[in-house]
Amino acid sequence: MKLDVYIRKNLRDFVLEVEFSVRDEIFALLGASGSGKSMTLKIIAGIEKPDEGRITLNGRTLFDSAKKINLPPQVRRVGYLFQNYALFPNMTVAENILFAAIGTRDEKLFKLKENLARFKLDGLENSYPHELSGGQAQRVAFARVLASHAELLLLDEPFSALDSHLKWQLERELNEVLKIYGAAILVSHDRAEVFRLADRVSVINAGKIEALGTKHEIFQRPPTKAAALLTGCQNISAAKKISDDKIFAEDWQLTLSAKKIPDDLKFIGIHAHALESCSEAGENIFPFEIIGVVEEPLNFTVTVRAAENALPLRWQVDKNFRDKNGEVFLCLLADKIIFLRG
Amino acid sequence: MDSPLVITLKTSIAATAVTFFLGIFFARAVINLRRFKGIADAILTLPMILPPTVVGFFLLLIFGKRSTIGKFLLQFDVSLVFTWQAAVIAAVVVSLPLMYRTTRGAFEQLDRNIIDAARTLGVSETKIFWQIMLPNARFGILAGTVLAFTRTMGEFGATMMFAGNIPGETQTMSTAIYAAVQANDYDLAFQQAILLVVLSMIFMVAVNFATAKK
């Protein structure tokens, strides 16, 4: 599978302009709601039209504004999985799958049987969509796409409509489906889901791809503020490089030591779980005032600040944490500091 | 000689049958328009807003003996004005906006994702229309048909202008009531009026019963 995308479209609040390639892999678009990620999927599927661009799939041109090519969605062979599953309400499960299946009558029936079994839908053939649970409806939607001619799967927030306890099992099932399929684009705002399912991740913010790389690269070293926030970094401060090995974190009112500080540094970030408590002052170790403690299911989140007029940091600490008042020495390890461009 | 009751039913059924198909056709056509959607919608809705006498007057102008269409039809010895066919045409024109609007609303209320899903699965637009849009909009289409039928039953103004009030030919119940009152025959008018009320009631209750079951 080989997909190359360059698209540009004027939206109400920003210009969507993205360029990426997908090979035999699970490629994720991670972005906040309204960042343009769902629109990107719709444009690839042919449901929405970009102002300009070029989309090719396995050597076929799906869209090319320069050559005035715009294939209708019917012949693009791109399977789209909608958030609300979009099953045909007037058709049974079997009819839904058969309606999308291709080939002769026998081939269609074979595909129906194969996919009913694969998605554990035996016995539900004659049920209507409104009689299905959320999980079952999603499995029917998968079965329907797999029976069709799709060469690529587009998944638009596949689990957003499900309760969290159902999610895990379905996500594991989806993982199996994706292994069969080999190629998919996943759109999500849920970083954990993206990390578990995807191979490569692109972070999309206000219509632009801000970061693109393997999931480990992106999650460990997000290059921008938006990427840091989306990958779960809770502590971000505006920052200035003041010498080769010193940074001043303006929001936190801290001067930090670090190595290989880039010149275009605008922000720095550090994960809440990367802060460590220490017994005394030292390099990158500062006294912090505890200003709030929130108990979470498995840990405490403690808000601390370095000075009266400084913005607080969040520190994630285990359940053994006792000292809930007063002061604490915390270390911002140099190699845990994330440099952000803006 | 057909009674006003028979003429009313014949006219209404024939007109509703025509309106049913035309309304669905125009609903689909207007939805798919990229430009002039507002103008097309206004033209199709106009007969609902105009006084029926104005609609009838225009029909006279369009199909009358001096019009192009009228002259063309005369070559085949056909004259529509003051015929039963004219009553059907008048009923179609006044009931079409109801059918068209209700059906269009039903189409537009369908979940867009369902139609887009069918498209990405490779289903042709024709198949999408017949097997997804129509079946899933069936209650809206039924409602439009009922509205159109009741509108044709009560049609008066356009029919008077274009089809006249010829007993046994174009005299429907509503025009018969008017004629009876004109002739000071209140008993006849009352009898026809009650019949019309009972008929409409039976029809509406039957429809409500049929749709409530689902």
Coordinates of C-alpha atoms in Angstrom, one line a residue, chain A residues 93-336:
Chain A
V93 CA -26.4 -7.0 9.4
A94 CA -26.1 -9.4 6.6
E95 CA -27.7 -7.0 4.1
N96 CA -25.4 -4.2 5.2
I97 CA -22.4 -6.4 4.5
L98 CA -23.8 -7.8 1.2
F99 CA -24.7 -4.3 0.0
A100 CA -21.0 -3.3 0.1
A101 CA -19.5 -6.7 -1.0
I102 CA -18.1 -7.0 -4.5
G103 CA -17.9 -9.9 -6.8
T104 CA -20.4 -12.6 -8.0
R105 CA -23.3 -13.8 -5.9
D106 CA -21.2 -16.7 -4.6
E107 CA -18.2 -14.5 -3.8
K108 CA -20.4 -12.1 -1.9
L109 CA -21.9 -14.9 0.1
F110 CA -18.4 -16.2 0.9
K111 CA -17.3 -12.7 2.0
L112 CA -20.4 -12.4 4.2
K113 CA -19.7 -15.7 5.9
E114 CA -16.0 -15.0 6.3
N115 CA -16.5 -11.6 7.8
L116 CA -19.4 -12.7 10.1
A117 CA -17.1 -15.3 11.5
R118 CA -14.0 -13.0 11.7
F119 CA -16.0 -10.4 13.7
K120 CA -17.9 -12.9 15.8
L121 CA -21.2 -11.8 14.3
D122 CA -22.7 -15.2 13.8
G123 CA -26.3 -15.2 15.0
L124 CA -26.7 -11.5 14.4
E125 CA -27.2 -11.8 10.6
N126 CA -30.8 -10.9 10.8
S127 CA -30.6 -8.1 13.4
Y128 CA -31.1 -4.5 12.5
P129 CA -28.5 -1.8 13.4
H130 CA -30.8 -0.4 16.1
E131 CA -30.8 -3.8 17.9
L132 CA -27.0 -3.9 18.2
S133 CA -24.7 -2.7 21.0
G134 CA -22.1 -0.1 20.2
G135 CA -19.4 -2.8 20.0
Q136 CA -21.4 -5.0 17.7
A137 CA -22.3 -2.1 15.5
Q138 CA -18.6 -1.2 15.1
R139 CA -17.7 -4.8 14.3
V140 CA -20.4 -4.8 11.5
A141 CA -18.9 -1.6 10.2
F142 CA -15.5 -3.3 10.0
A143 CA -17.0 -6.4 8.4
R144 CA -18.7 -4.2 5.8
V145 CA -15.5 -2.3 4.9
L146 CA -13.5 -5.5 4.7
A147 CA -16.1 -7.1 2.4
S148 CA -15.8 -4.1 0.0
H149 CA -13.0 -3.2 -2.4
A150 CA -11.2 -0.9 0.0
E151 CA -7.4 -0.9 -0.3
L152 CA -6.9 1.5 2.6
L153 CA -8.8 2.0 5.9
L154 CA -9.6 5.4 7.3
L155 CA -10.6 5.4 11.0
D156 CA -12.2 8.5 12.3
E157 CA -12.1 8.5 16.1
P158 CA -13.1 4.8 16.2
F159 CA -13.7 4.6 19.9
S160 CA -15.0 8.0 20.9
A161 CA -18.6 6.8 21.1
L162 CA -17.8 3.9 23.4
D163 CA -17.6 3.5 27.2
S164 CA -14.0 3.2 28.4
H165 CA -14.5 -0.4 29.7
L166 CA -15.7 -1.5 26.2
K167 CA -12.9 0.3 24.5
W168 CA -10.0 -1.9 25.6
Q169 CA -11.4 -5.1 24.1
L170 CA -12.5 -3.4 20.9
E171 CA -9.2 -1.7 20.5
R172 CA -7.4 -5.1 20.8
E173 CA -9.8 -6.4 18.1
L174 CA -9.1 -3.5 15.9
N175 CA -5.4 -4.1 16.4
E176 CA -6.0 -7.7 15.0
V177 CA -8.0 -6.2 12.0
L178 CA -5.3 -3.8 11.3
K179 CA -2.8 -6.6 11.2
I180 CA -4.8 -8.3 8.5
Y181 CA -5.3 -5.1 6.6
G182 CA -1.8 -3.7 7.0
A183 CA -2.6 -0.1 6.1
A184 CA -4.7 2.4 7.8
I185 CA -4.9 6.1 8.8
L186 CA -6.2 6.6 12.3
V187 CA -7.5 10.0 13.4
S188 CA -7.8 10.5 17.2
H189 CA -7.3 13.0 20.0
D190 CA -6.6 10.2 22.4
R191 CA -2.8 9.9 22.8
A192 CA -2.8 6.6 24.6
E193 CA -4.9 5.0 21.8
V194 CA -2.7 6.5 19.2
F195 CA 0.5 5.2 20.9
R196 CA -0.9 1.7 21.3
L197 CA -2.2 1.3 17.7
A198 CA 0.0 3.4 15.4
D199 CA 3.5 2.9 14.0
R200 CA 4.0 6.5 12.9
V201 CA 2.4 9.6 14.3
S202 CA 1.8 13.1 12.9
V203 CA 0.7 15.9 15.1
I204 CA -1.8 18.2 13.4
N205 CA -2.5 21.7 14.8
A206 CA -4.7 24.4 13.1
G207 CA -4.4 22.6 9.8
K208 CA -0.7 22.1 9.7
I209 CA 1.4 19.0 10.5
E210 CA 3.7 20.2 13.3
A211 CA 5.5 16.9 13.9
L212 CA 5.9 13.6 12.1
G213 CA 7.8 10.6 13.1
T214 CA 7.7 7.2 14.7
K215 CA 5.5 7.1 17.8
H216 CA 8.5 6.8 20.1
E217 CA 10.2 9.9 18.6
I218 CA 7.1 12.0 18.8
F219 CA 6.1 11.0 22.3
Q220 CA 9.6 11.3 23.7
R221 CA 10.7 14.4 21.9
P222 CA 7.6 16.4 20.7
P223 CA 9.1 19.3 18.8
T224 CA 6.4 21.9 19.4
K225 CA 4.1 23.1 22.2
A226 CA 1.0 21.7 20.6
A227 CA 2.7 18.3 20.1
A228 CA 3.9 18.3 23.7
L229 CA 0.4 19.0 25.0
L230 CA -1.1 16.4 22.7
T231 CA 1.4 13.8 23.7
G232 CA 0.6 14.4 27.4
C233 CA 3.3 16.8 28.7
Q234 CA 1.5 18.8 31.4
N235 CA 4.3 21.2 32.2
I236 CA 5.2 23.8 29.6
S237 CA 6.8 27.2 30.1
A238 CA 7.9 30.0 27.9
A239 CA 11.7 29.8 27.8
K240 CA 14.8 31.7 26.7
K241 CA 18.3 30.4 25.9
I242 CA 20.6 32.6 28.0
S243 CA 23.9 30.9 27.4
D244 CA 25.2 27.7 25.8
D245 CA 24.1 25.6 28.8
K246 CA 21.5 27.7 30.5
I247 CA 17.8 28.3 30.0
F248 CA 15.5 30.7 31.8
A249 CA 12.0 29.3 32.1
E250 CA 10.0 32.5 32.3
D251 CA 6.7 31.1 33.5
W252 CA 8.3 28.9 36.2
Q253 CA 10.9 31.6 37.2
L254 CA 13.7 29.0 37.1
T255 CA 17.2 29.0 35.6
L256 CA 17.9 25.5 34.3
S257 CA 21.1 23.8 33.1
A258 CA 20.9 21.7 29.9
K259 CA 23.0 20.5 27.0
K260 CA 22.7 21.1 23.3
I261 CA 20.1 23.9 23.7
P262 CA 18.7 24.8 20.3
D263 CA 18.8 28.5 19.3
D264 CA 15.2 28.7 18.2
L265 CA 14.0 27.5 21.6
K266 CA 10.6 29.2 22.6
F267 CA 9.2 26.8 25.2
I268 CA 10.4 24.0 27.4
G269 CA 8.4 21.1 28.8
I270 CA 8.8 18.4 31.3
H271 CA 6.4 15.5 32.1
A272 CA 4.7 15.5 35.5
H273 CA 6.1 12.1 36.2
A274 CA 9.6 13.1 35.3
L275 CA 10.0 15.4 38.3
E276 CA 11.8 13.8 41.1
S277 CA 11.9 14.8 44.8
C278 CA 15.4 15.3 46.3
S279 CA 16.7 15.8 49.8
E280 CA 18.8 19.0 49.2
A281 CA 19.6 21.7 46.6
G282 CA 21.9 21.1 43.7
E283 CA 22.0 21.4 39.9
N284 CA 18.4 21.8 38.5
I285 CA 17.1 21.1 42.0
F286 CA 14.9 23.8 43.5
P287 CA 12.8 24.3 46.5
F288 CA 9.1 24.4 45.6
E289 CA 6.0 25.5 47.5
I290 CA 3.2 23.0 47.5
I291 CA 0.0 24.8 46.6
G292 CA -2.4 21.9 45.9
V293 CA -2.7 18.1 46.2
V294 CA -5.2 16.1 44.1
E295 CA -5.7 12.4 44.8
E296 CA -6.0 10.4 41.6
P297 CA -6.9 6.7 41.3
L298 CA -3.3 5.5 41.3
N299 CA -1.2 8.5 42.4
F300 CA -1.3 12.1 43.6
T301 CA -1.0 15.1 41.4
V302 CA 0.7 17.9 43.4
T303 CA 0.9 21.5 42.1
V304 CA 4.0 23.3 43.1
R305 CA 5.6 26.7 42.4
A306 CA 9.1 28.1 42.7
A307 CA 8.1 31.6 43.5
E308 CA 5.1 33.7 44.5
N309 CA 4.7 35.1 41.0
A310 CA 5.6 31.9 39.1
L311 CA 3.2 29.6 37.3
P312 CA 2.7 26.2 38.9
L313 CA 4.1 22.9 37.8
R314 CA 2.3 19.6 38.1
W315 CA 4.2 16.8 39.8
Q316 CA 3.0 13.2 39.7
V317 CA 3.9 11.3 42.8
D318 CA 3.0 7.8 44.1
K319 CA 0.5 7.0 46.9
N320 CA 3.3 7.0 49.5
F321 CA 3.4 10.8 49.3
R322 CA 2.7 12.1 52.8
D323 CA 4.2 15.6 53.1
K324 CA 1.1 17.5 51.9
N325 CA 2.0 20.9 53.2
G326 CA 5.0 23.2 53.0
E327 CA 8.0 22.8 50.8
V328 CA 9.7 20.1 48.6
F329 CA 12.9 19.9 46.7
L330 CA 12.3 18.8 43.1
C331 CA 14.8 18.0 40.4
L332 CA 14.2 18.8 36.7
L333 CA 16.8 16.4 35.2
A334 CA 18.5 18.0 32.3
D335 CA 17.9 15.0 29.9
K336 CA 14.2 15.1 30.8

